GROMACS .gro file of C-alpha atoms in nm:
model
  342
    1UNK     CA    1   7.165  -5.550  -1.996
    2UNK     CA    2   6.913  -5.608  -1.805
    3UNK     CA    3   7.004  -5.993  -1.858
    4UNK     CA    4   7.269  -5.963  -1.535
    5UNK     CA    5   7.095  -6.084  -1.153
    6UNK     CA    6   7.288  -5.760  -0.969
    7UNK     CA    7   7.225  -5.482  -1.263
    8UNK     CA    8   6.830  -5.522  -1.176
    9UNK     CA    9   6.927  -5.475  -0.823
   10UNK     CA   10   7.118  -5.230  -0.844
   11UNK     CA   11   6.805  -5.069  -1.101
   12UNK     CA   12   6.525  -5.202  -0.862
   13UNK     CA   13   6.779  -5.007  -0.568
   14UNK     CA   14   6.820  -4.641  -0.714
   15UNK     CA   15   6.461  -4.639  -0.855
   16UNK     CA   16   6.333  -4.705  -0.507
   17UNK     CA   17   6.596  -4.439  -0.403
   18UNK     CA   18   6.509  -4.120  -0.566
   19UNK     CA   19   6.089  -4.175  -0.489
   20UNK     CA   20   6.228  -4.250  -0.147
   21UNK     CA   21   6.444  -3.912  -0.160
   22UNK     CA   22   6.195  -3.704  -0.396
   23UNK     CA   23   5.855  -3.779  -0.154
   24UNK     CA   24   6.065  -3.684   0.169
   25UNK     CA   25   6.184  -3.343  -0.086
   26UNK     CA   26   5.874  -3.216  -0.167
   27UNK     CA   27   5.792  -3.292   0.168
   28UNK     CA   28   6.048  -3.076   0.279
   29UNK     CA   29   6.024  -2.817  -0.005
   30UNK     CA   30   5.890  -2.830  -0.345
   31UNK     CA   31   6.190  -2.714  -0.529
   32UNK     CA   32   6.362  -2.983  -0.320
   33UNK     CA   33   6.177  -3.255  -0.420
   34UNK     CA   34   6.206  -3.130  -0.728
   35UNK     CA   35   6.555  -3.070  -0.825
   36UNK     CA   36   6.598  -3.460  -0.615
   37UNK     CA   37   6.409  -3.581  -0.957
   38UNK     CA   38   6.627  -3.412  -1.151
   39UNK     CA   39   6.954  -3.524  -0.960
   40UNK     CA   40   6.828  -3.873  -0.957
   41UNK     CA   41   6.735  -3.875  -1.372
   42UNK     CA   42   7.029  -3.729  -1.462
   43UNK     CA   43   7.259  -3.914  -1.234
   44UNK     CA   44   7.000  -4.252  -1.343
   45UNK     CA   45   7.125  -4.117  -1.738
   46UNK     CA   46   7.484  -4.074  -1.745
   47UNK     CA   47   7.451  -4.400  -1.515
   48UNK     CA   48   7.269  -4.633  -1.814
   49UNK     CA   49   7.480  -4.469  -2.045
   50UNK     CA   50   7.862  -4.536  -1.904
   51UNK     CA   51   7.698  -4.912  -1.874
   52UNK     CA   52   7.601  -4.965  -2.179
   53UNK     CA   53   7.894  -4.897  -2.317
   54UNK     CA   54   8.060  -5.163  -2.091
   55UNK     CA   55   7.803  -5.413  -2.164
   56UNK     CA   56   7.841  -5.359  -2.538
   57UNK     CA   57   8.246  -5.363  -2.519
   58UNK     CA   58   8.189  -5.662  -2.334
   59UNK     CA   59   7.941  -5.845  -2.633
   60UNK     CA   60   8.219  -5.721  -2.896
   61UNK     CA   61   8.493  -5.928  -2.664
   62UNK     CA   62   8.269  -6.171  -2.594
   63UNK     CA   63   8.164  -6.162  -3.013
   64UNK     CA   64   8.577  -6.282  -3.090
   65UNK     CA   65   8.565  -6.550  -2.882
   66UNK     CA   66   8.332  -6.700  -3.000
   67UNK     CA   67   8.480  -6.613  -3.387
   68UNK     CA   68   8.810  -6.769  -3.230
   69UNK     CA   69   8.595  -7.057  -3.076
   70UNK     CA   70   8.469  -7.134  -3.429
   71UNK     CA   71   8.859  -7.073  -3.657
   72UNK     CA   72   8.732  -6.708  -3.805
   73UNK     CA   73   8.999  -6.637  -4.026
   74UNK     CA   74   9.021  -6.215  -3.919
   75UNK     CA   75   8.964  -6.061  -3.570
   76UNK     CA   76   8.889  -5.710  -3.508
   77UNK     CA   77   9.022  -5.680  -3.134
   78UNK     CA   78   8.910  -5.225  -3.084
   79UNK     CA   79   9.106  -5.006  -2.784
   80UNK     CA   80   8.984  -5.047  -2.474
   81UNK     CA   81   9.048  -4.694  -2.272
   82UNK     CA   82   8.905  -4.811  -1.857
   83UNK     CA   83   9.059  -4.986  -1.648
   84UNK     CA   84   8.973  -5.329  -1.553
   85UNK     CA   85   8.818  -5.362  -1.858
   86UNK     CA   86   9.110  -5.293  -2.082
   87UNK     CA   87   9.309  -5.504  -1.848
   88UNK     CA   88   9.069  -5.770  -1.903
   89UNK     CA   89   9.032  -5.717  -2.257
   90UNK     CA   90   9.428  -5.683  -2.323
   91UNK     CA   91   9.405  -6.036  -2.126
   92UNK     CA   92   9.138  -6.206  -2.359
   93UNK     CA   93   9.354  -6.056  -2.691
   94UNK     CA   94   9.624  -6.216  -2.606
   95UNK     CA   95   9.465  -6.563  -2.479
   96UNK     CA   96   9.244  -6.563  -2.798
   97UNK     CA   97   9.610  -6.472  -3.059
   98UNK     CA   98   9.771  -6.746  -2.888
   99UNK     CA   99   9.479  -7.059  -2.972
  100UNK     CA  100   9.565  -6.852  -3.308
  101UNK     CA  101   9.871  -6.993  -3.310
  102UNK     CA  102   9.779  -7.327  -3.144
  103UNK     CA  103   9.524  -7.379  -3.369
  104UNK     CA  104   9.753  -7.266  -3.697
  105UNK     CA  105  10.085  -7.494  -3.535
  106UNK     CA  106   9.813  -7.799  -3.482
  107UNK     CA  107   9.697  -7.773  -3.858
  108UNK     CA  108  10.057  -7.764  -3.951
  109UNK     CA  109  10.092  -8.058  -3.755
  110UNK     CA  110   9.789  -8.262  -3.904
  111UNK     CA  111   9.915  -8.134  -4.238
  112UNK     CA  112  10.307  -8.282  -4.193
  113UNK     CA  113  10.117  -8.642  -4.028
  114UNK     CA  114   9.937  -8.690  -4.379
  115UNK     CA  115  10.258  -8.571  -4.545
  116UNK     CA  116  10.495  -8.837  -4.392
  117UNK     CA  117  10.238  -9.131  -4.393
  118UNK     CA  118  10.230  -9.066  -4.724
  119UNK     CA  119  10.613  -9.087  -4.773
  120UNK     CA  120  10.643  -9.397  -4.499
  121UNK     CA  121  10.379  -9.544  -4.700
  122UNK     CA  122  10.562  -9.507  -5.020
  123UNK     CA  123  10.969  -9.626  -4.878
  124UNK     CA  124  10.740  -9.899  -4.815
  125UNK     CA  125  10.562  -9.962  -5.098
  126UNK     CA  126  10.857 -10.034  -5.332
  127UNK     CA  127  11.042 -10.283  -5.185
  128UNK     CA  128  10.718 -10.468  -5.108
  129UNK     CA  129  10.739 -10.477  -5.475
  130UNK     CA  130  11.022 -10.591  -5.531
  131UNK     CA  131  10.928 -10.833  -5.281
  132UNK     CA  132  10.577 -10.949  -5.458
  133UNK     CA  133  10.809 -10.952  -5.808
  134UNK     CA  134  11.129 -11.161  -5.694
  135UNK     CA  135  10.886 -11.449  -5.508
  136UNK     CA  136  10.679 -11.451  -5.838
  137UNK     CA  137  10.990 -11.525  -6.033
  138UNK     CA  138  11.027 -11.740  -5.755
  139UNK     CA  139  10.758 -11.931  -5.843
  140UNK     CA  140  10.803 -11.938  -6.256
  141UNK     CA  141  11.158 -12.006  -6.198
  142UNK     CA  142  11.311 -12.379  -6.219
  143UNK     CA  143  11.708 -12.280  -6.242
  144UNK     CA  144  11.887 -12.307  -5.925
  145UNK     CA  145  12.167 -12.067  -5.926
  146UNK     CA  146  11.867 -11.784  -6.027
  147UNK     CA  147  11.645 -11.876  -5.783
  148UNK     CA  148  11.904 -11.834  -5.491
  149UNK     CA  149  11.986 -11.504  -5.664
  150UNK     CA  150  11.682 -11.407  -5.619
  151UNK     CA  151  11.681 -11.559  -5.260
  152UNK     CA  152  11.971 -11.329  -5.183
  153UNK     CA  153  11.813 -11.004  -5.418
  154UNK     CA  154  11.469 -11.099  -5.156
  155UNK     CA  155  11.692 -11.115  -4.850
  156UNK     CA  156  11.909 -10.794  -4.947
  157UNK     CA  157  11.549 -10.624  -4.929
  158UNK     CA  158  11.418 -10.771  -4.619
  159UNK     CA  159  11.725 -10.581  -4.447
  160UNK     CA  160  11.644 -10.277  -4.640
  161UNK     CA  161  11.271 -10.282  -4.513
  162UNK     CA  162  11.433 -10.372  -4.114
  163UNK     CA  163  11.609 -10.064  -4.149
  164UNK     CA  164  11.361  -9.809  -4.254
  165UNK     CA  165  11.102  -9.966  -4.030
  166UNK     CA  166  11.314  -9.948  -3.716
  167UNK     CA  167  11.470  -9.604  -3.873
  168UNK     CA  168  11.134  -9.442  -3.832
  169UNK     CA  169  11.084  -9.595  -3.499
  170UNK     CA  170  11.387  -9.426  -3.399
  171UNK     CA  171  11.241  -9.080  -3.503
  172UNK     CA  172  10.868  -9.111  -3.343
  173UNK     CA  173  11.027  -9.134  -3.061
  174UNK     CA  174  11.200  -8.868  -3.080
  175UNK     CA  175  10.935  -8.665  -3.266
  176UNK     CA  176  10.789  -8.762  -2.896
  177UNK     CA  177  11.098  -8.653  -2.665
  178UNK     CA  178  11.050  -9.029  -2.489
  179UNK     CA  179  11.390  -9.104  -2.502
  180UNK     CA  180  11.662  -9.016  -2.221
  181UNK     CA  181  11.991  -8.896  -2.396
  182UNK     CA  182  12.278  -8.977  -2.106
  183UNK     CA  183  12.465  -8.772  -2.092
  184UNK     CA  184  12.867  -8.920  -2.010
  185UNK     CA  185  13.216  -8.801  -2.143
  186UNK     CA  186  13.291  -9.025  -2.470
  187UNK     CA  187  13.640  -9.081  -2.591
  188UNK     CA  188  13.606  -8.957  -2.953
  189UNK     CA  189  13.848  -9.224  -3.074
  190UNK     CA  190  13.612  -9.524  -2.940
  191UNK     CA  191  13.301  -9.398  -3.051
  192UNK     CA  192  13.500  -9.394  -3.407
  193UNK     CA  193  13.554  -9.774  -3.389
  194UNK     CA  194  13.178  -9.914  -3.257
  195UNK     CA  195  13.066  -9.706  -3.496
  196UNK     CA  196  13.260  -9.861  -3.743
  197UNK     CA  197  13.296 -10.201  -3.631
  198UNK     CA  198  12.933 -10.279  -3.790
  199UNK     CA  199  12.994 -10.137  -4.167
  200UNK     CA  200  13.336 -10.263  -4.167
  201UNK     CA  201  13.273 -10.613  -4.422
  202UNK     CA  202  13.050 -10.352  -4.627
  203UNK     CA  203  13.384 -10.103  -4.611
  204UNK     CA  204  13.667 -10.390  -4.672
  205UNK     CA  205  13.415 -10.570  -4.976
  206UNK     CA  206  13.381 -10.210  -5.167
  207UNK     CA  207  13.776 -10.142  -5.098
  208UNK     CA  208  13.705  -9.832  -4.890
  209UNK     CA  209  13.975  -9.729  -4.717
  210UNK     CA  210  13.891  -9.565  -4.381
  211UNK     CA  211  14.185  -9.283  -4.293
  212UNK     CA  212  14.143  -9.222  -3.873
  213UNK     CA  213  14.328  -8.904  -3.795
  214UNK     CA  214  14.209  -8.892  -3.361
  215UNK     CA  215  14.429  -8.787  -3.103
  216UNK     CA  216  14.392  -9.104  -2.801
  217UNK     CA  217  14.263  -8.744  -2.562
  218UNK     CA  218  13.943  -8.568  -2.812
  219UNK     CA  219  13.660  -8.603  -2.566
  220UNK     CA  220  13.322  -8.507  -2.561
  221UNK     CA  221  12.942  -8.535  -2.400
  222UNK     CA  222  12.638  -8.709  -2.518
  223UNK     CA  223  12.515  -9.064  -2.547
  224UNK     CA  224  12.761  -9.286  -2.731
  225UNK     CA  225  12.506  -9.557  -2.891
  226UNK     CA  226  12.280  -9.306  -2.986
  227UNK     CA  227  12.609  -9.082  -3.147
  228UNK     CA  228  12.725  -9.430  -3.233
  229UNK     CA  229  12.392  -9.431  -3.454
  230UNK     CA  230  12.448  -9.081  -3.602
  231UNK     CA  231  12.766  -9.158  -3.738
  232UNK     CA  232  12.702  -9.479  -3.949
  233UNK     CA  233  12.375  -9.241  -4.126
  234UNK     CA  234  12.735  -9.004  -4.195
  235UNK     CA  235  12.949  -9.302  -4.305
  236UNK     CA  236  12.670  -9.550  -4.483
  237UNK     CA  237  12.575  -9.241  -4.683
  238UNK     CA  238  12.912  -9.212  -4.746
  239UNK     CA  239  13.006  -9.501  -4.894
  240UNK     CA  240  12.683  -9.413  -5.106
  241UNK     CA  241  12.784  -9.169  -5.256
  242UNK     CA  242  13.148  -9.278  -5.358
  243UNK     CA  243  13.304  -9.595  -5.594
  244UNK     CA  244  13.452  -9.851  -5.512
  245UNK     CA  245  13.865  -9.825  -5.389
  246UNK     CA  246  13.741  -9.535  -5.299
  247UNK     CA  247  13.860  -9.327  -5.026
  248UNK     CA  248  13.641  -9.213  -4.587
  249UNK     CA  249  13.886  -8.976  -4.424
  250UNK     CA  250  13.785  -8.920  -4.013
  251UNK     CA  251  13.921  -8.644  -3.832
  252UNK     CA  252  13.858  -8.451  -3.527
  253UNK     CA  253  13.961  -8.088  -3.447
  254UNK     CA  254  13.994  -7.886  -3.079
  255UNK     CA  255  13.991  -7.551  -2.935
  256UNK     CA  256  13.826  -7.401  -2.625
  257UNK     CA  257  13.512  -7.379  -2.773
  258UNK     CA  258  13.433  -7.739  -2.916
  259UNK     CA  259  13.514  -8.035  -3.021
  260UNK     CA  260  13.488  -8.076  -3.394
  261UNK     CA  261  13.427  -8.371  -3.584
  262UNK     CA  262  13.469  -8.409  -3.974
  263UNK     CA  263  13.390  -8.674  -4.202
  264UNK     CA  264  13.537  -8.694  -4.568
  265UNK     CA  265  13.435  -8.876  -4.846
  266UNK     CA  266  13.579  -8.900  -5.213
  267UNK     CA  267  13.324  -8.867  -5.384
  268UNK     CA  268  13.156  -8.678  -5.581
  269UNK     CA  269  12.966  -8.423  -5.341
  270UNK     CA  270  12.639  -8.240  -5.309
  271UNK     CA  271  12.468  -8.099  -5.634
  272UNK     CA  272  12.359  -7.719  -5.534
  273UNK     CA  273  12.015  -7.835  -5.484
  274UNK     CA  274  12.071  -8.076  -5.257
  275UNK     CA  275  12.273  -7.918  -5.004
  276UNK     CA  276  12.011  -7.666  -4.871
  277UNK     CA  277  11.800  -8.029  -4.812
  278UNK     CA  278  12.058  -8.262  -4.699
  279UNK     CA  279  11.946  -8.304  -4.369
  280UNK     CA  280  11.531  -8.311  -4.465
  281UNK     CA  281  11.272  -8.554  -4.401
  282UNK     CA  282  11.207  -8.799  -4.751
  283UNK     CA  283  11.507  -8.574  -4.927
  284UNK     CA  284  11.677  -8.810  -5.205
  285UNK     CA  285  11.924  -8.697  -5.331
  286UNK     CA  286  11.894  -8.588  -5.775
  287UNK     CA  287  12.268  -8.785  -5.818
  288UNK     CA  288  12.272  -9.090  -6.014
  289UNK     CA  289  12.391  -9.245  -5.717
  290UNK     CA  290  12.179  -9.098  -5.452
  291UNK     CA  291  11.931  -9.476  -5.347
  292UNK     CA  292  11.907  -9.383  -4.985
  293UNK     CA  293  11.557  -9.313  -4.782
  294UNK     CA  294  11.610  -8.966  -4.695
  295UNK     CA  295  11.604  -9.049  -4.363
  296UNK     CA  296  11.874  -9.161  -4.257
  297UNK     CA  297  12.105  -8.750  -4.218
  298UNK     CA  298  11.719  -8.651  -4.104
  299UNK     CA  299  11.744  -8.904  -3.830
  300UNK     CA  300  12.148  -8.831  -3.770
  301UNK     CA  301  12.082  -8.422  -3.717
  302UNK     CA  302  11.804  -8.509  -3.458
  303UNK     CA  303  12.051  -8.752  -3.225
  304UNK     CA  304  12.344  -8.467  -3.245
  305UNK     CA  305  12.054  -8.169  -3.205
  306UNK     CA  306  11.883  -8.307  -2.934
  307UNK     CA  307  12.210  -8.403  -2.788
  308UNK     CA  308  12.373  -8.006  -2.789
  309UNK     CA  309  12.565  -8.043  -3.091
  310UNK     CA  310  12.537  -7.879  -3.445
  311UNK     CA  311  12.560  -8.057  -3.788
  312UNK     CA  312  12.669  -7.886  -4.105
  313UNK     CA  313  12.797  -8.043  -4.465
  314UNK     CA  314  12.903  -7.949  -4.763
  315UNK     CA  315  13.108  -7.943  -5.073
  316UNK     CA  316  13.490  -8.002  -4.997
  317UNK     CA  317  13.717  -7.786  -5.245
  318UNK     CA  318  13.940  -7.999  -5.377
  319UNK     CA  319  13.633  -8.246  -5.413
  320UNK     CA  320  13.415  -8.495  -5.200
  321UNK     CA  321  13.112  -8.409  -4.927
  322UNK     CA  322  13.269  -8.281  -4.551
  323UNK     CA  323  13.008  -8.339  -4.261
  324UNK     CA  324  13.103  -8.169  -4.010
  325UNK     CA  325  12.929  -8.220  -3.616
  326UNK     CA  326  13.107  -7.984  -3.316
  327UNK     CA  327  13.000  -8.065  -2.951
  328UNK     CA  328  13.039  -7.810  -2.684
  329UNK     CA  329  13.347  -7.889  -2.499
  330UNK     CA  330  13.416  -8.082  -2.237
  331UNK     CA  331  13.518  -7.917  -1.931
  332UNK     CA  332  13.743  -8.016  -1.651
  333UNK     CA  333  13.524  -8.075  -1.359
  334UNK     CA  334  13.238  -8.212  -1.585
  335UNK     CA  335  13.556  -8.551  -1.630
  336UNK     CA  336  13.612  -8.519  -1.237
  337UNK     CA  337  13.198  -8.562  -1.193
  338UNK     CA  338  13.175  -8.852  -1.360
  339UNK     CA  339  13.472  -9.042  -1.222
  340UNK     CA  340  13.325  -8.939  -0.826
  341UNK     CA  341  13.019  -9.039  -0.945
  342UNK     CA  342  13.151  -9.397  -1.076
   0.00000   0.00000   0.00000
């Protein structure tokens, strides 16, 4: 308390005034001098006790702040029934609780980053190990046909690694918030056609039939490039789950609230264990046909959600998996504004 310079000056001034008043009182009348001394002593004691209590509260608050700075797990904040000090205590309490929440969030983020790095390393290690084995077989195998088969398999692994690294970079950009999505009206039919175009050869080789039931009037609002990426990831997931000569049906439903895009495959669907975790990163299905890396659907959800949409997945009552993406309804006013700009 006496470390405060202002308090020291106040104490000196108070004692000086008390002595002056007491001297003047004794000059006037001894009783007046005694009354002045008693009054000064009582006032000084009351002020000292009150000030000491205030400094005790300040010391307790200071200690709590120090504990927060040293990452204490348990903090106790008492009540302070005073005006400005109570307000200060309340604000500091909110600040310390906020700092604790941020510290907890940072710890979780660090743990998530560490786990993600382990997952990424594991995902890359698998094709790299296979590629190294193939290279060793190539070096020792003189048969030309087998060497060509190994080369084709190696090319496939390189394509997988390229897709994996590209997808991871896209996820990291979305996590960092550096992606700026375009917001423009998109014809759903044209979006589906552009999404299927890069996969047409793979679909044809597998004998997979694609049925498109989308009206030409269906429109959504968003970034066509990124949404095409999301739809391709869903279709790739469908291709992995269905056998040859299967079917993928893509339909669109319109209502006054939203536009819904539904993709239904003829595969085996999802297991009950996988359903709650389909869009989790690095989550691979338990089914025998699961061969992905567990990032395609996670990337898909990030793209759809960050453009104001929603995505769900479930099993169809008649068999197969169903992916549903909902986008807010495109109003005539937004379409008119886009035409005026273009």
